[in-house]
Tab-separated table of N, CA, C and O in Angstrom:
chain	number	residue	atom	x	y	z
A	75	MET	N	0.854	-1.174	0.000
A	75	MET	CA	0.000	0.000	0.000
A	75	MET	C	0.903	1.242	0.000
A	75	MET	O	1.769	1.372	0.839
A	76	ASN	N	0.657	2.153	-0.947
A	76	ASN	CA	1.496	3.343	-1.012
A	76	ASN	C	0.961	4.464	-0.118
A	76	ASN	O	-0.120	4.352	0.461
A	77	LYS	N	1.710	5.545	-0.025
A	77	LYS	CA	1.357	6.666	0.849
A	77	LYS	C	0.006	7.276	0.501
A	77	LYS	O	-0.762	7.632	1.387
A	78	LEU	N	-0.273	7.388	-0.787
A	78	LEU	CA	-1.525	7.990	-1.222
A	78	LEU	C	-2.732	7.132	-0.825
A	78	LEU	O	-3.759	7.657	-0.394
A	79	GLU	N	-2.599	5.834	-0.938
A	79	GLU	CA	-3.687	4.934	-0.530
A	79	GLU	C	-3.923	5.027	0.975
A	79	GLU	O	-5.074	5.021	1.424
A	80	ILE	N	-2.858	5.104	1.736
A	80	ILE	CA	-2.971	5.234	3.192
A	80	ILE	C	-3.649	6.557	3.546
A	80	ILE	O	-4.523	6.611	4.420
A	81	PHE	N	-3.246	7.615	2.856
A	81	PHE	CA	-3.843	8.936	3.074
A	81	PHE	C	-5.338	8.903	2.753
A	81	PHE	O	-6.155	9.445	3.500
A	82	ARG	N	-5.711	8.252	1.667
A	82	ARG	CA	-7.138	8.121	1.304
A	82	ARG	C	-7.915	7.392	2.398
A	82	ARG	O	-9.021	7.797	2.757
A	83	LYS	N	-7.344	6.325	2.914
A	83	LYS	CA	-8.019	5.561	3.980
A	83	LYS	C	-8.197	6.414	5.232
A	83	LYS	O	-9.229	6.361	5.894
A	84	LYS	N	-7.179	7.208	5.545
A	84	LYS	CA	-7.255	8.106	6.699
A	84	LYS	C	-8.387	9.118	6.512
A	84	LYS	O	-9.172	9.356	7.430
A	85	LEU	N	-8.468	9.692	5.320
A	85	LEU	CA	-9.514	10.680	5.047
A	85	LEU	C	-10.901	10.051	5.089
A	85	LEU	O	-11.845	10.649	5.615
A	86	LEU	N	-11.027	8.871	4.552
A	86	LEU	CA	-12.306	8.172	4.590
A	86	LEU	C	-12.721	7.882	6.033
A	86	LEU	O	-13.873	8.072	6.414
A	87	TYR	N	-11.770	7.460	6.840
A	87	TYR	CA	-12.048	7.209	8.261
A	87	TYR	C	-12.511	8.494	8.946
A	87	TYR	O	-13.508	8.493	9.675
A	88	ARG	N	-11.783	9.575	8.714
A	88	ARG	CA	-12.137	10.859	9.340
A	88	ARG	C	-13.527	11.319	8.927
A	88	ARG	O	-14.246	11.938	9.715
A	89	SER	N	-13.915	11.046	7.701
A	89	SER	CA	-15.230	11.468	7.230
A	89	SER	C	-16.344	10.613	7.824
A	89	SER	O	-17.488	11.039	7.885
A	90	ASN	N	-15.998	9.434	8.255
A	90	ASN	CA	-16.973	8.472	8.759
A	90	ASN	C	-17.262	8.627	10.248
A	90	ASN	O	-18.294	8.167	10.726
A	91	TYR	N	-16.376	9.266	10.981
A	91	TYR	CA	-16.517	9.383	12.435
A	91	TYR	C	-16.403	10.847	12.840
A	91	TYR	O	-15.373	11.292	13.328
A	92	ARG	N	-17.487	11.586	12.635
A	92	ARG	CA	-17.491	13.024	12.873
A	92	ARG	C	-18.023	13.408	14.248
A	92	ARG	O	-17.655	14.430	14.769
A	93	GLY	N	-18.930	12.640	14.777
A	93	GLY	CA	-19.528	12.993	16.059
A	93	GLY	C	-21.036	13.072	15.990
A	93	GLY	O	-21.716	12.776	16.955
A	94	THR	N	-21.568	13.473	14.847
A	94	THR	CA	-23.017	13.455	14.673
A	94	THR	C	-23.345	12.494	13.537
A	94	THR	O	-22.615	12.417	12.549
A	95	LYS	N	-24.410	11.774	13.701
A	95	LYS	CA	-24.797	10.771	12.710
A	95	LYS	C	-25.053	11.405	11.341
A	95	LYS	O	-24.682	10.844	10.313
A	96	GLU	N	-25.666	12.590	11.337
A	96	GLU	CA	-25.965	13.276	10.085
A	96	GLU	C	-24.683	13.569	9.296
A	96	GLU	O	-24.612	13.341	8.095
A	97	MET	N	-23.682	14.078	10.000
A	97	MET	CA	-22.423	14.401	9.331
A	97	MET	C	-21.668	13.137	8.950
A	97	MET	O	-21.002	13.105	7.911
A	98	ASP	N	-21.756	12.103	9.775
A	98	ASP	CA	-21.139	10.820	9.413
A	98	ASP	C	-21.677	10.343	8.064
A	98	ASP	O	-20.913	9.966	7.176
A	99	ILE	N	-22.981	10.388	7.917
A	99	ILE	CA	-23.626	9.914	6.689
A	99	ILE	C	-23.280	10.820	5.509
A	99	ILE	O	-22.871	10.347	4.451
A	100	LEU	N	-23.442	12.119	5.703
A	100	LEU	CA	-23.222	13.071	4.621
A	100	LEU	C	-21.766	13.067	4.144
A	100	LEU	O	-21.486	12.895	2.953
A	101	LEU	N	-20.834	13.228	5.069
A	101	LEU	CA	-19.425	13.313	4.672
A	101	LEU	C	-18.865	11.984	4.198
A	101	LEU	O	-18.095	11.946	3.240
A	102	SER	N	-19.236	10.893	4.848
A	102	SER	CA	-18.703	9.603	4.395
A	102	SER	C	-19.233	9.246	3.006
A	102	SER	O	-18.512	8.669	2.194
A	103	SER	N	-20.479	9.611	2.717
A	103	SER	CA	-21.023	9.382	1.380
A	103	SER	C	-20.295	10.231	0.348
A	103	SER	O	-19.912	9.739	-0.720
A	104	PHE	N	-20.093	11.505	0.671
A	104	PHE	CA	-19.387	12.403	-0.239
A	104	PHE	C	-17.955	11.917	-0.491
A	104	PHE	O	-17.540	11.773	-1.640
A	105	VAL	N	-17.235	11.648	0.569
A	105	VAL	CA	-15.842	11.225	0.424
A	105	VAL	C	-15.767	9.880	-0.295
A	105	VAL	O	-14.946	9.693	-1.188
A	106	GLY	N	-16.634	8.958	0.070
A	106	GLY	CA	-16.642	7.647	-0.571
A	106	GLY	C	-16.856	7.717	-2.069
A	106	GLY	O	-16.265	6.955	-2.831
A	107	GLN	N	-17.699	8.654	-2.502
A	107	GLN	CA	-18.006	8.768	-3.933
A	107	GLN	C	-16.970	9.578	-4.714
A	107	GLN	O	-16.850	9.414	-5.922
A	108	THR	N	-16.234	10.445	-4.037
A	108	THR	CA	-15.333	11.340	-4.775
A	108	THR	C	-13.848	11.055	-4.579
A	108	THR	O	-13.037	11.486	-5.397
A	109	ILE	N	-13.483	10.340	-3.544
A	109	ILE	CA	-12.072	10.227	-3.168
A	109	ILE	C	-11.184	9.618	-4.253
A	109	ILE	O	-10.042	10.028	-4.421
A	110	LYS	N	-11.692	8.664	-4.997
A	110	LYS	CA	-10.887	8.009	-6.039
A	110	LYS	C	-10.541	8.955	-7.185
A	110	LYS	O	-9.539	8.771	-7.857
A	111	SER	N	-11.379	9.963	-7.406
A	111	SER	CA	-11.150	10.885	-8.522
A	111	SER	C	-10.288	12.088	-8.138
A	111	SER	O	-9.946	12.893	-9.001
A	112	LEU	N	-9.936	12.212	-6.863
A	112	LEU	CA	-9.163	13.368	-6.415
A	112	LEU	C	-7.667	13.137	-6.574
A	112	LEU	O	-7.167	12.058	-6.261
A	113	ASN	N	-6.980	14.175	-7.033
A	113	ASN	CA	-5.523	14.085	-7.126
A	113	ASN	C	-4.906	14.412	-5.758
A	113	ASN	O	-5.623	14.740	-4.809
A	114	GLU	N	-3.607	14.349	-5.665
A	114	GLU	CA	-2.935	14.535	-4.368
A	114	GLU	C	-3.202	15.915	-3.763
A	114	GLU	O	-3.457	16.033	-2.563
A	115	ASP	N	-3.172	16.960	-4.581
A	115	ASP	CA	-3.453	18.307	-4.068
A	115	ASP	C	-4.884	18.420	-3.564
A	115	ASP	O	-5.138	19.042	-2.530
A	116	GLN	N	-5.808	17.820	-4.272
A	116	GLN	CA	-7.206	17.843	-3.839
A	116	GLN	C	-7.396	17.039	-2.560
A	116	GLN	O	-8.204	17.404	-1.713
A	117	LEU	N	-6.647	15.962	-2.412
A	117	LEU	CA	-6.719	15.188	-1.167
A	117	LEU	C	-6.225	16.019	0.010
A	117	LEU	O	-6.792	15.945	1.111
A	118	LYS	N	-5.216	16.825	-0.208
A	118	LYS	CA	-4.727	17.721	0.850
A	118	LYS	C	-5.784	18.759	1.194
A	118	LYS	O	-5.969	19.112	2.368
A	119	GLU	N	-6.488	19.243	0.183
A	119	GLU	CA	-7.589	20.180	0.417
A	119	GLU	C	-8.724	19.497	1.174
A	119	GLU	O	-9.347	20.104	2.045
A	120	LEU	N	-8.996	18.250	0.850
A	120	LEU	CA	-10.015	17.486	1.570
A	120	LEU	C	-9.620	17.338	3.034
A	120	LEU	O	-10.457	17.475	3.927
A	121	ASP	N	-8.358	17.087	3.287
A	121	ASP	CA	-7.858	16.986	4.657
A	121	ASP	C	-8.138	18.286	5.417
A	121	ASP	O	-8.625	18.262	6.550
A	122	LYS	N	-7.870	19.417	4.797
A	122	LYS	CA	-8.143	20.722	5.420
A	122	LYS	C	-9.643	20.936	5.593
A	122	LYS	O	-10.089	21.480	6.599
A	123	PHE	N	-10.420	20.505	4.596
A	123	PHE	CA	-11.875	20.632	4.664
A	123	PHE	C	-12.428	19.864	5.863
A	123	PHE	O	-13.305	20.348	6.574
A	124	LEU	N	-11.896	18.682	6.102
A	124	LEU	CA	-12.372	17.860	7.219
A	124	LEU	C	-11.982	18.435	8.573
A	124	LEU	O	-12.506	18.015	9.602
A	125	ASP	N	-11.070	19.413	8.587
A	125	ASP	CA	-10.706	20.096	9.831
A	125	ASP	C	-11.780	21.077	10.280
A	125	ASP	O	-11.823	21.457	11.454
A	126	PHE	N	-12.651	21.502	9.358
A	126	PHE	CA	-13.721	22.420	9.735
A	126	PHE	C	-14.684	21.724	10.685
A	126	PHE	O	-14.944	20.522	10.573
A	127	ASP	N	-15.226	22.494	11.598
A	127	ASP	CA	-16.212	21.985	12.537
A	127	ASP	C	-17.477	21.554	11.785
A	127	ASP	O	-17.828	22.145	10.752
A	128	ASP	N	-18.145	20.548	12.299
A	128	ASP	CA	-19.367	20.039	11.671
A	128	ASP	C	-20.400	21.134	11.425
A	128	ASP	O	-21.043	21.166	10.377
A	129	SER	N	-20.571	22.015	12.399
A	129	SER	CA	-21.590	23.063	12.264
A	129	SER	C	-21.249	24.018	11.117
A	129	SER	O	-22.146	24.486	10.408
A	130	ILE	N	-19.975	24.292	10.906
A	130	ILE	CA	-19.555	25.169	9.812
A	130	ILE	C	-19.807	24.493	8.469
A	130	ILE	O	-20.327	25.108	7.535
A	131	ILE	N	-19.456	23.212	8.383
A	131	ILE	CA	-19.684	22.462	7.141
A	131	ILE	C	-21.180	22.372	6.835
A	131	ILE	O	-21.606	22.626	5.704
A	132	MET	N	-21.972	22.036	7.826
A	132	MET	CA	-23.410	21.888	7.619
A	132	MET	C	-24.068	23.220	7.264
A	132	MET	O	-24.914	23.287	6.365
A	133	ASN	N	-23.664	24.290	7.916
A	133	ASN	CA	-24.230	25.603	7.635
A	133	ASN	C	-23.877	26.054	6.214
A	133	ASN	O	-24.693	26.667	5.520
A	134	TYR	N	-22.680	25.718	5.775
A	134	TYR	CA	-22.277	26.038	4.402
A	134	TYR	C	-23.075	25.190	3.408
A	134	TYR	O	-23.569	25.692	2.403
A	135	TYR	N	-23.221	23.920	3.703
A	135	TYR	CA	-23.922	22.996	2.810
A	135	TYR	C	-25.405	23.352	2.674
A	135	TYR	O	-25.947	23.404	1.581
A	136	GLN	N	-26.047	23.615	3.803
A	136	GLN	CA	-27.489	23.852	3.786
A	136	GLN	C	-27.870	25.297	3.463
A	136	GLN	O	-28.852	25.531	2.778
A	137	ASN	N	-27.087	26.246	3.986
A	137	ASN	CA	-27.493	27.648	3.902
A	137	ASN	C	-26.551	28.534	3.088
A	137	ASN	O	-26.836	29.716	2.903
A	138	GLY	N	-25.422	27.988	2.672
A	138	GLY	CA	-24.466	28.775	1.902
A	138	GLY	C	-23.690	29.790	2.713
A	138	GLY	O	-23.079	30.699	2.162
A	139	VAL	N	-23.716	29.655	4.042
A	139	VAL	CA	-23.001	30.579	4.916
A	139	VAL	C	-21.538	30.151	4.994
A	139	VAL	O	-21.226	29.045	5.429
A	140	ALA	N	-20.647	31.047	4.575
A	140	ALA	CA	-19.222	30.725	4.489
A	140	ALA	C	-18.472	31.290	5.693
A	140	ALA	O	-17.949	32.388	5.653
A	141	GLU	N	-18.433	30.512	6.765
A	141	GLU	CA	-17.681	30.902	7.950
A	141	GLU	C	-16.251	30.379	7.835
A	141	GLU	O	-16.003	29.364	7.189
A	142	GLU	N	-15.334	31.071	8.482
A	142	GLU	CA	-13.927	30.660	8.550
A	142	GLU	C	-13.321	30.346	7.177
A	142	GLU	O	-12.498	29.456	7.034
A	143	ASN	N	-13.767	31.068	6.164
A	143	ASN	CA	-13.252	30.917	4.795
A	143	ASN	C	-13.426	29.514	4.219
A	143	ASN	O	-12.630	29.075	3.391
A	144	ILE	N	-14.465	28.817	4.629
A	144	ILE	CA	-14.714	27.476	4.088
A	144	ILE	C	-14.884	27.522	2.573
A	144	ILE	O	-14.510	26.591	1.872
A	145	ASP	N	-15.412	28.632	2.068
A	145	ASP	CA	-15.635	28.754	0.624
A	145	ASP	C	-14.340	28.914	-0.162
A	145	ASP	O	-14.333	28.800	-1.385
A	146	LYS	N	-13.228	29.151	0.509
A	146	LYS	CA	-11.926	29.261	-0.164
A	146	LYS	C	-11.306	27.891	-0.417
A	146	LYS	O	-10.357	27.758	-1.169
A	147	ASN	N	-11.843	26.866	0.207
A	147	ASN	CA	-11.355	25.504	0.038
A	147	ASN	C	-11.972	24.919	-1.235
A	147	ASN	O	-13.185	24.951	-1.410
A	148	THR	N	-11.133	24.390	-2.121
A	148	THR	CA	-11.638	23.878	-3.406
A	148	THR	C	-12.607	22.712	-3.236
A	148	THR	O	-13.527	22.544	-4.035
A	149	ILE	N	-12.425	21.924	-2.206
A	149	ILE	CA	-13.315	20.777	-1.963
A	149	ILE	C	-14.708	21.254	-1.556
A	149	ILE	O	-15.709	20.615	-1.882
A	150	SER	N	-14.793	22.378	-0.870
A	150	SER	CA	-16.104	22.870	-0.439
A	150	SER	C	-17.019	23.142	-1.625
A	150	SER	O	-18.225	22.932	-1.548
A	151	LYS	N	-16.444	23.593	-2.733
A	151	LYS	CA	-17.247	23.857	-3.932
A	151	LYS	C	-17.803	22.554	-4.521
A	151	LYS	O	-18.936	22.498	-4.972
A	152	ILE	N	-17.013	21.505	-4.486
A	152	ILE	CA	-17.471	20.186	-4.954
A	152	ILE	C	-18.519	19.645	-3.989
A	152	ILE	O	-19.560	19.123	-4.393
A	153	PHE	N	-18.261	19.806	-2.688
A	153	PHE	CA	-19.177	19.307	-1.654
A	153	PHE	C	-20.524	20.009	-1.733
A	153	PHE	O	-21.568	19.383	-1.566
A	154	LYS	N	-20.521	21.302	-1.991
A	154	LYS	CA	-21.764	22.085	-2.038
A	154	LYS	C	-22.718	21.539	-3.102
A	154	LYS	O	-23.934	21.584	-2.945
A	155	LYS	N	-22.170	20.981	-4.191
A	155	LYS	CA	-22.992	20.436	-5.279
A	155	LYS	C	-23.431	18.997	-5.021
A	155	LYS	O	-24.255	18.464	-5.751
A	156	PHE	N	-22.864	18.357	-4.008
A	156	PHE	CA	-23.129	16.951	-3.729
A	156	PHE	C	-24.532	16.756	-3.171
A	156	PHE	O	-25.012	17.537	-2.368
A	157	THR	N	-25.202	15.701	-3.629
A	157	THR	CA	-26.492	15.301	-3.065
A	157	THR	C	-26.463	13.818	-2.747
A	157	THR	O	-25.820	13.042	-3.450
A	158	LEU	N	-27.158	13.469	-1.711
A	158	LEU	CA	-27.239	12.049	-1.314
A	158	LEU	C	-28.186	11.303	-2.209
A	158	LEU	O	-29.131	11.784	-2.722
């Protein structure tokens, strides 16, 4: 297993265990469906995206409110278009 595969597994794990069931479902579904198509730079952006608090991510997703510059993250733009 190479470094990139390990990094992908780490990101998938982080997306799956957020603290709230809603975010577990939403983020793990998003990451699961998009992670294979992301290049290394995008994976690093995903890592930064997952550092945002659940409430900030959810508020951006549902209401378009961009707190803490979440809208500057390239993954947030992909996530905003995602539907379950």
